[in-house]
mmCIF file of C-alpha atoms in Angstrom:
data_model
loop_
_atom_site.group_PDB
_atom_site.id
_atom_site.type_symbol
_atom_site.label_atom_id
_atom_site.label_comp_id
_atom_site.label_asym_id
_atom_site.label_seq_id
_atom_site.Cartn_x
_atom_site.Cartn_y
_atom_site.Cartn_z
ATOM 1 C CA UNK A 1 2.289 23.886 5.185
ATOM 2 C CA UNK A 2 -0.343 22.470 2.079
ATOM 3 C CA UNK A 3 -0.248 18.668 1.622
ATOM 4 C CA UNK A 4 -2.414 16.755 -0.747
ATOM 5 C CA UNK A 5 -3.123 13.493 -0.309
ATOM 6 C CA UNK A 6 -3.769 11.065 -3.589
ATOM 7 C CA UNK A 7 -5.293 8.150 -2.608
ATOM 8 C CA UNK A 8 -6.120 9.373 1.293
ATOM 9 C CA UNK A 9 -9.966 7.483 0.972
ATOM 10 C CA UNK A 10 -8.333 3.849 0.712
ATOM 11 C CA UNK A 11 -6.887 1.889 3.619
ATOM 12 C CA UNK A 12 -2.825 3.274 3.300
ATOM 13 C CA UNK A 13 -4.186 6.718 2.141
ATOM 14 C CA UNK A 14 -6.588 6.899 5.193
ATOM 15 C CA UNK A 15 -3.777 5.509 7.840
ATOM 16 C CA UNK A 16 -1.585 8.536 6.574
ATOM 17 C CA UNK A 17 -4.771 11.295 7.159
ATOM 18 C CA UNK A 18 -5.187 9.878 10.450
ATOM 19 C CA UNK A 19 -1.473 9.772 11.184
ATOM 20 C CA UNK A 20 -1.024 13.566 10.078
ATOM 21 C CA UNK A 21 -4.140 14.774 11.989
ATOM 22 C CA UNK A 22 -2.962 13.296 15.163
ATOM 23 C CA UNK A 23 0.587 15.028 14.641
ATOM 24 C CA UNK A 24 -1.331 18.209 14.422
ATOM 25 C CA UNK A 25 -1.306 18.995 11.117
ATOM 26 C CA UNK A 26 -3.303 21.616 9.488
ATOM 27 C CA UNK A 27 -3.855 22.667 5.828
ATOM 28 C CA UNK A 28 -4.640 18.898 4.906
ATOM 29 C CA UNK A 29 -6.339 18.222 1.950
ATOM 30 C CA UNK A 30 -7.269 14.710 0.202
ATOM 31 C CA UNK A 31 -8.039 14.164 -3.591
ATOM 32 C CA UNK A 32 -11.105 12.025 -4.280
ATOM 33 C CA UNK A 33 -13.202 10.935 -7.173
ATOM 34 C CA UNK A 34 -15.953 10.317 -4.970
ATOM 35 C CA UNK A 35 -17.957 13.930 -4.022
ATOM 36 C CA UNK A 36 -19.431 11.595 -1.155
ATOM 37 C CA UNK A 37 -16.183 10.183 -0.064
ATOM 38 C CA UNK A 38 -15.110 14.047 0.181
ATOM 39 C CA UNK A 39 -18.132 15.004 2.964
ATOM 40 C CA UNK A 40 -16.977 11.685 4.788
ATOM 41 C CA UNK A 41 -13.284 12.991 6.098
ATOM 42 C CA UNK A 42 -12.237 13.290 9.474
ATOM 43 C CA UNK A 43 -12.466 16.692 10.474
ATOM 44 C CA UNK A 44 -9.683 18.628 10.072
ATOM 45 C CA UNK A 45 -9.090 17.191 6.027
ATOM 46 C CA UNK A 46 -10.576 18.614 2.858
ATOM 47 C CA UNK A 47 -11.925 16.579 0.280
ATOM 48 C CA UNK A 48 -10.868 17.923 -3.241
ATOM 49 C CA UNK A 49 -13.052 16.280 -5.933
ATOM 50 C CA UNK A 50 -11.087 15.634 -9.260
ATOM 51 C CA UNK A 51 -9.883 12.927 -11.179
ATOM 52 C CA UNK A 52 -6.367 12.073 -12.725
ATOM 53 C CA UNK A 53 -7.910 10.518 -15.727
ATOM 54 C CA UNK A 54 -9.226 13.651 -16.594
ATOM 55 C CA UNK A 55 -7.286 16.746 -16.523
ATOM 56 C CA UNK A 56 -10.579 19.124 -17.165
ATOM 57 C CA UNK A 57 -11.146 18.674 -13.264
ATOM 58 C CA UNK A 58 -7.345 19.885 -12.491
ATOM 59 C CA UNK A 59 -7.668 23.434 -11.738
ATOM 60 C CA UNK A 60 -6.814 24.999 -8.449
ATOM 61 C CA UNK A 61 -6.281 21.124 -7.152
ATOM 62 C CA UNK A 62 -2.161 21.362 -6.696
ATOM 63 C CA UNK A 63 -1.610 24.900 -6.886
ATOM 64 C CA UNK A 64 -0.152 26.001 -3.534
ATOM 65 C CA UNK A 65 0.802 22.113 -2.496
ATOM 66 C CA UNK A 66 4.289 22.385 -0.755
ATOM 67 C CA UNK A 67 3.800 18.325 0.527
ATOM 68 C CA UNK A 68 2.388 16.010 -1.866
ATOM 69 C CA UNK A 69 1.626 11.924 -0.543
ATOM 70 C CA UNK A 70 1.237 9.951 -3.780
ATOM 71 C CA UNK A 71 -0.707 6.933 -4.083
ATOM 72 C CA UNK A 72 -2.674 5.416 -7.047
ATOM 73 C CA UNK A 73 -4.311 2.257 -6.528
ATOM 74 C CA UNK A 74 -4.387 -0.810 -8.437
ATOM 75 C CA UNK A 75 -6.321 -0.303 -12.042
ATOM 76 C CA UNK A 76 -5.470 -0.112 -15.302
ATOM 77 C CA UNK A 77 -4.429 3.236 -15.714
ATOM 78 C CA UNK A 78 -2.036 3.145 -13.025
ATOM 79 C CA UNK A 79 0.409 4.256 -14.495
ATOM 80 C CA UNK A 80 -1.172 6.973 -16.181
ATOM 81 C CA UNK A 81 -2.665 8.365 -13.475
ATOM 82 C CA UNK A 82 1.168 8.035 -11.597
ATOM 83 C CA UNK A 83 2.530 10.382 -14.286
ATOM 84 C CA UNK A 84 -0.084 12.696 -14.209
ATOM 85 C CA UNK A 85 -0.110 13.566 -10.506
ATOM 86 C CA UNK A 86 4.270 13.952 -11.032
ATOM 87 C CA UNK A 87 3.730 16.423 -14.019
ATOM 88 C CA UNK A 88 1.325 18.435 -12.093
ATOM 89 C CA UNK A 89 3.523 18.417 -9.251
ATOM 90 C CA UNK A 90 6.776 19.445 -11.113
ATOM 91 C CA UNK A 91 4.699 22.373 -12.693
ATOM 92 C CA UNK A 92 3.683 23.629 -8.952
ATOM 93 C CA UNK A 93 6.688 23.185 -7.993
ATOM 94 C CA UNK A 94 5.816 20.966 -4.728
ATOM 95 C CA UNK A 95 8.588 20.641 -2.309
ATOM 96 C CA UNK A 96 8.309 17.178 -1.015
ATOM 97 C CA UNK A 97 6.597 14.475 -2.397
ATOM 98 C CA UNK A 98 5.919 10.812 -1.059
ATOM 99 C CA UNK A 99 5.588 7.641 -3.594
ATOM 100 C CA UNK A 100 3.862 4.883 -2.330
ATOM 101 C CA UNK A 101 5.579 1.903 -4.462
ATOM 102 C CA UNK A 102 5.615 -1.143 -3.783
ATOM 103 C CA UNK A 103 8.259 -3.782 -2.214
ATOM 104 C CA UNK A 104 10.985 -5.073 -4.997
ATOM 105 C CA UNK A 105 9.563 -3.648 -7.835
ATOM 106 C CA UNK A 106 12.118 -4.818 -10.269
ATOM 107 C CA UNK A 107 11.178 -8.295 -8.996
ATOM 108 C CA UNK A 108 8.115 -8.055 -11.006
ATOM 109 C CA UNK A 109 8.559 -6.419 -14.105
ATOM 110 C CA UNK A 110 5.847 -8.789 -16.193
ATOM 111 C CA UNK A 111 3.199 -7.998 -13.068
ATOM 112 C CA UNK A 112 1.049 -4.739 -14.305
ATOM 113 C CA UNK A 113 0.738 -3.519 -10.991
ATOM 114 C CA UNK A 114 4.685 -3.419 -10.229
ATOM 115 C CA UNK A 115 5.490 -2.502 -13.681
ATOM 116 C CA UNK A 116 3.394 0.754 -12.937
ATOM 117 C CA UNK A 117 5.609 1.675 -10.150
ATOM 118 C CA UNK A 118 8.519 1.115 -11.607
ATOM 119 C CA UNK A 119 7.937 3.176 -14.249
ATOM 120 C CA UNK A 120 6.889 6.186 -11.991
ATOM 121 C CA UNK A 121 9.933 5.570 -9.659
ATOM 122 C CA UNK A 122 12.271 5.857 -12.862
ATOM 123 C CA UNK A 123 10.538 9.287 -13.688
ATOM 124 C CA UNK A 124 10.091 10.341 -10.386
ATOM 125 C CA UNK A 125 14.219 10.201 -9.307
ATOM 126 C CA UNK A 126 14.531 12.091 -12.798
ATOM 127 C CA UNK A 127 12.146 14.622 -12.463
ATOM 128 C CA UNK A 128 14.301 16.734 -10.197
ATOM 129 C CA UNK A 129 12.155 17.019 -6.889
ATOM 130 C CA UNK A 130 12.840 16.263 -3.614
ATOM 131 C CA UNK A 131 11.467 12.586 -3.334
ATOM 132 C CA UNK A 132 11.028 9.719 -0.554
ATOM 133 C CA UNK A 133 9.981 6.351 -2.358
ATOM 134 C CA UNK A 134 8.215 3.752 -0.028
ATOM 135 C CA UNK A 135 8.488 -0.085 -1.069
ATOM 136 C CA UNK A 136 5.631 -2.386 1.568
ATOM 137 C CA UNK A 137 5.489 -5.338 1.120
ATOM 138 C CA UNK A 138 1.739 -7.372 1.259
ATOM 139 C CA UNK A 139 -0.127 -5.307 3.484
ATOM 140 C CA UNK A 140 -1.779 -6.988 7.100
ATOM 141 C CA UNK A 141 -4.805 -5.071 6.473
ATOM 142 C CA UNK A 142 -5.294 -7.163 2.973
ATOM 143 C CA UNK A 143 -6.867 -9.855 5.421
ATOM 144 C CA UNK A 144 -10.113 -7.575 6.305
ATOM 145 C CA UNK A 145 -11.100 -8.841 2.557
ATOM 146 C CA UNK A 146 -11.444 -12.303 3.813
ATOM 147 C CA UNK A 147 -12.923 -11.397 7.264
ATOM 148 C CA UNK A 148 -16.094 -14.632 5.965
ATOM 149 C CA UNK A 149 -13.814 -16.689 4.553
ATOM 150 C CA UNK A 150 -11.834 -16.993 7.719
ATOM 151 C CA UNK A 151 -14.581 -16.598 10.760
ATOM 152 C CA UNK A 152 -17.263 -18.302 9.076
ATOM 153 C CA UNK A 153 -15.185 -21.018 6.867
ATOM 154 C CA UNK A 154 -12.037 -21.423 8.354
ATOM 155 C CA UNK A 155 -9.778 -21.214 5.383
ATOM 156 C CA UNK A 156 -7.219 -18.768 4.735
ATOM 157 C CA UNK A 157 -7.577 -17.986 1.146
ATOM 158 C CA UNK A 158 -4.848 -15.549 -0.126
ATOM 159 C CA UNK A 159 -2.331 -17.602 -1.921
ATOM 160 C CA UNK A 160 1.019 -16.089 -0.756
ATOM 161 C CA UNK A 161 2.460 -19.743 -1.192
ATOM 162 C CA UNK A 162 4.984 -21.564 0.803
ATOM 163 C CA UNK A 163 8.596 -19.566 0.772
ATOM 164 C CA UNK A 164 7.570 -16.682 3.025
ATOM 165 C CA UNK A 165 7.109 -12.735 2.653
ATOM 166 C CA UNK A 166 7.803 -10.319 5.310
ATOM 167 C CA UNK A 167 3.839 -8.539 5.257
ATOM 168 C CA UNK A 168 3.303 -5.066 6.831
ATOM 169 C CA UNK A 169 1.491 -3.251 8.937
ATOM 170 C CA UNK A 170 -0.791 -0.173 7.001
ATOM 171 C CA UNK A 171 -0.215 1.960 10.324
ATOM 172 C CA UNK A 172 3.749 1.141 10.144
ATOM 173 C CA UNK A 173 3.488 2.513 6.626
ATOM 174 C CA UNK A 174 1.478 5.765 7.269
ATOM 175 C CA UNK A 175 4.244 6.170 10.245
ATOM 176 C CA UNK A 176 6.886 6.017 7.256
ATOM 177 C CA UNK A 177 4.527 8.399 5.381
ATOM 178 C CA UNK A 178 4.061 10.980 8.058
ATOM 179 C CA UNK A 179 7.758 10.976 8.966
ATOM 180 C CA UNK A 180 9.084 11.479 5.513
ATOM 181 C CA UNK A 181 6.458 14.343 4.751
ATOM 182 C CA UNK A 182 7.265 16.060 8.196
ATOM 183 C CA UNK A 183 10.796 15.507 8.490
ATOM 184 C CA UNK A 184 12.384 18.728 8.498
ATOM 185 C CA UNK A 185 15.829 18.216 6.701
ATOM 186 C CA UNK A 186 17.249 15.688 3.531
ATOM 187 C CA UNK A 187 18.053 13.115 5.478
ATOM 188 C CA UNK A 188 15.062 11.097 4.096
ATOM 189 C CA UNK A 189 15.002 12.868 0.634
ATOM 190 C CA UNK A 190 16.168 10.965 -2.941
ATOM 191 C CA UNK A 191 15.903 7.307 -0.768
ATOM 192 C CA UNK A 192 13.626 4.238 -1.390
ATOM 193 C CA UNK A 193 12.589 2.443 1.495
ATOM 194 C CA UNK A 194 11.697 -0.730 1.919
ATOM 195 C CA UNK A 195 8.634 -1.339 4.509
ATOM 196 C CA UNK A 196 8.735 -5.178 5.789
ATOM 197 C CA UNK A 197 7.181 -6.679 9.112
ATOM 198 C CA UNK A 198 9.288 -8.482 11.450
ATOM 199 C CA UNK A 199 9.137 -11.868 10.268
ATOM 200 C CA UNK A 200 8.492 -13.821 6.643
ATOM 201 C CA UNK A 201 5.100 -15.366 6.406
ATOM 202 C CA UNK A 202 4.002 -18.502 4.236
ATOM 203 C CA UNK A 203 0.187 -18.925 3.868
ATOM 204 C CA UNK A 204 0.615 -21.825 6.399
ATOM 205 C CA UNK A 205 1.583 -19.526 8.983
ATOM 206 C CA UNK A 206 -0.655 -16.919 8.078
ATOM 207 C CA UNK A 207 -3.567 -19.517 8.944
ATOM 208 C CA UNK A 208 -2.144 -20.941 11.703
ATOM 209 C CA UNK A 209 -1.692 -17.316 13.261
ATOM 210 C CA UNK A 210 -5.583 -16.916 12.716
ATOM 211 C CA UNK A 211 -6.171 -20.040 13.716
ATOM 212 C CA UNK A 212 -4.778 -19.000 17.305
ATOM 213 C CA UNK A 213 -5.767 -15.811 17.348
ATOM 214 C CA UNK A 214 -9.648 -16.796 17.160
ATOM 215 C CA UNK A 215 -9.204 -19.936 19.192
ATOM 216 C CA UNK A 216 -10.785 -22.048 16.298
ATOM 217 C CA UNK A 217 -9.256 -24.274 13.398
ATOM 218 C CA UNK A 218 -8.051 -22.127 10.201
ATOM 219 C CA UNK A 219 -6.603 -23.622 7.198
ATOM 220 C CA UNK A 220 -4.515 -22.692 4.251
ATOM 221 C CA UNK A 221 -6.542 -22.516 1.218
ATOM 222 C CA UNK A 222 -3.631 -23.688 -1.062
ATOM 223 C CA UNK A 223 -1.616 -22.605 -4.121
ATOM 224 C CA UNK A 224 -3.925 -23.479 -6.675
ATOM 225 C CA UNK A 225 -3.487 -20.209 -8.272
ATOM 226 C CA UNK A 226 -6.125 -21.044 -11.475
ATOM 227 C CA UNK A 227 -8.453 -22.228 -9.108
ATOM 228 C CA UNK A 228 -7.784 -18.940 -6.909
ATOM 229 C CA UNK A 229 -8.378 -16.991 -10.287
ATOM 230 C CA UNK A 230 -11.364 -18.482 -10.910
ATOM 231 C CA UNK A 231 -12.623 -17.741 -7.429
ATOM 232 C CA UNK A 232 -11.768 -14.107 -7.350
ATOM 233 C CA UNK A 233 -13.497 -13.222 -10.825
ATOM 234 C CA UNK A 234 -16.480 -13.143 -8.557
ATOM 235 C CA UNK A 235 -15.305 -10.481 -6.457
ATOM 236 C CA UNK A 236 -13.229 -8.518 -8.950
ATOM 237 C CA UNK A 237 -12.671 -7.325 -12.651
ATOM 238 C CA UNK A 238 -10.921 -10.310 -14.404
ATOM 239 C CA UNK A 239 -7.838 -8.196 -15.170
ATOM 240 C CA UNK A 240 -7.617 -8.021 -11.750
ATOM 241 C CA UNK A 241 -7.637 -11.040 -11.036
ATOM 242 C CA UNK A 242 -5.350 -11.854 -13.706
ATOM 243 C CA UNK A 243 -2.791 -8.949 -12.383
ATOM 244 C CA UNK A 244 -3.124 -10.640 -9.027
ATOM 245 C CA UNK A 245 -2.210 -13.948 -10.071
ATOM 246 C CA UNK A 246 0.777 -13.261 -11.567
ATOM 247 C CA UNK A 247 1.712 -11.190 -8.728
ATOM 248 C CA UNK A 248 0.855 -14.189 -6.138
ATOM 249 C CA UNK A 249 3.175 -16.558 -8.609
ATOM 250 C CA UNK A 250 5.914 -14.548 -8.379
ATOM 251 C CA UNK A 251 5.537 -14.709 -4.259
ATOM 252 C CA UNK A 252 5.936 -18.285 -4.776
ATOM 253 C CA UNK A 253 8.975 -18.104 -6.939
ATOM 254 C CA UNK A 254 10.618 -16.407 -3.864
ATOM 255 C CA UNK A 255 10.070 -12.918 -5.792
ATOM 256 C CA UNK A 256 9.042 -11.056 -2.918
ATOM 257 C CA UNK A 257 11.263 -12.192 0.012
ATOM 258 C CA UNK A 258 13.436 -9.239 0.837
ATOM 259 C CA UNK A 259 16.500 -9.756 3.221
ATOM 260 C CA UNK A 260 17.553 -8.180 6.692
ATOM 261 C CA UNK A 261 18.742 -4.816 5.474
ATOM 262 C CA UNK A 262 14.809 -4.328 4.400
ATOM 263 C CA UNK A 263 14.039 -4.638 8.129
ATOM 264 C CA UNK A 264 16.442 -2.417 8.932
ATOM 265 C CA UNK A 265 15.629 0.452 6.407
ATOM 266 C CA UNK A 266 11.861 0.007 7.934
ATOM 267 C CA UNK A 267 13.201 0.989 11.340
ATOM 268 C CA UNK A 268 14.776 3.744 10.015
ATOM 269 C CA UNK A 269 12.303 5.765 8.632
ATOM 270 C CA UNK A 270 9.013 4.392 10.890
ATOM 271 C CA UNK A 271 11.588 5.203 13.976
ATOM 272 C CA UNK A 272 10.535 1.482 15.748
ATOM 273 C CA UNK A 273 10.788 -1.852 14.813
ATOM 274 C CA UNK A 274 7.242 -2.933 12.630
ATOM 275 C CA UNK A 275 3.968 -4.143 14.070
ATOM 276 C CA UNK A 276 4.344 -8.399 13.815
ATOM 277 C CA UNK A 277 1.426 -10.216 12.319
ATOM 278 C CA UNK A 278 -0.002 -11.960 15.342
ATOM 279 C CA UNK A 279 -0.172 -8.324 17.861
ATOM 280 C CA UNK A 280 -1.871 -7.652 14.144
ATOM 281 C CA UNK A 281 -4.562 -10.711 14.000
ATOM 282 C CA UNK A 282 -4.849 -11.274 17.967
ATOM 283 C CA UNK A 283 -6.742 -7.237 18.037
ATOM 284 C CA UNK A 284 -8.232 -7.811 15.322
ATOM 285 C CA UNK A 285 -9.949 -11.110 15.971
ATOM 286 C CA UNK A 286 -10.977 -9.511 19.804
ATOM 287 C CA UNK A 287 -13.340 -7.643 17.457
ATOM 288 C CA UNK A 288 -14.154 -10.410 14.752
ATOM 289 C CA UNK A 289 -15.218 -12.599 17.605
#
């Protein structure tokens, strides 16, 4: 059976390629910009070279997709590129397709990034195909970013704030991903699935979980979010940053806290209860140190 993967170069995308090749699944294939990211898939996936921004580079890309995993990453034509992908896969007719949302969209419906999904969830349960929406929350793997900042500084610098989210494991989520392109009746079909960890973390706790993972002092680097801002214009585009920071005050509004029926949804579709944080930091800081 086809699949396309949108998105499968990035760290969710890539989870769900790995997670379908080691299920045994054939006839993979994985959109990409990148012509060089496209000769750098595990074997057994085909890089496609096109890009949703420009539908010159369309042809032959969807045509014969049955499964379609749907995942466009943060930028500012999100939401462009969102529709695009669902209008191409209406006029293929694909069978299945998996959204890759985001946790309590309507939460944040002034952030660009959630406002994107939002909008593609609205036109994705009209568009008449047989859907599974996924809703993770902050992502584990977020923390490679600020591998230096922790080891070599000891801070803990992204400002999730002080009431708590319930972060997520990337390989929980390409479990979700994988089970909901696989499954082989409805029962996952025209849902939206939230994807939470175990337990709420504040930024305190995030630190203090590195902190014992690595065996060395880690602090919280605060919720100065200007101050954040200003810091993370050197690493990204300033609407970025911008995006982000509204995002990051709406965690500390209590925007992005979920309740227990998100845990539970999680073990329904991943089929075990989510990776927690520190199993998360203690394997990866065996290889940080």
């Amino acid at each position: 059976m086809s699949t396309l993967i949108l998105g499968g170069t990035g760290t969710v995308g890539g989870a769900v390629v790995a997670e379908l090749l080691a299920r045994g699944e054939s006839d993979l294939r994985v959109l990409t910009r990148s012509p060089e990211k496209a000769q750098e898939l595990p074997k057994g996936a085909e890089g496609v070279v096109a890009d949703l921004t420009d539908p010159t580079t369309f042809a032959g890309v969807f045509e014969g997709t049955e499964r379609l995993f749907l995942l466009n990453p943060v930028a500012m034509t999100e939401l462009h590129e969102g529709l695009t992908a669902l209008e191409e896969a209406k006029r293929v007719g694909v069978g299945r397709l998996v959204y890759l949302s985001v946790h309590l969209p309507e939460s944040g419906p002034h952030v660009p990034h959630f406002a994107s999904k939002l909008a593609v969830e609205r036109a994705l349960r009209e568009s008449g195909l047989a859907y599974t929406i996924l809703q993770p929350n902050n992502f584990y793997q977020n923390d490679f970013w600020f591998r230096d900042a922790i080891v070599d500084h000891g801070v803990y610098p992204q400002p999730v704030g002080d009431r708590g989210i319930p972060r997520v494991d990337v390989r929980d989520i390409a479990v979700a991903a994988a089970n909901a392109l696989t499954a082989t009746d409805s029962r996952l079909e025209r849902r939206a699935f939230p994807l939470v960890g175990p337990e709420k973390l504040s930024g305190e706790d995030c630190a203090r979980i590195w902190s014992q993972a690595l065996g060395k002092p880690v602090a919280y680097g605060g919720n100065d979010l200007e101050a954040w801002e200003a810091q993370a214009r050197q690493m990204l585009p300033a609407w970025m940053a911008y995006d982000f920071r509204i995002m990051y005050a709406m965690f500390h509004a209590g925007g992005f806290t979920g309740s227990p029926d998100d845990l539970n949804a999680t073990e329904e579709i991943v089929g075990a209860r989510p990776r927690s944080f520190e199993a998360f930091a203690r394997e990866v800081a065996a290889g940080w140190k």
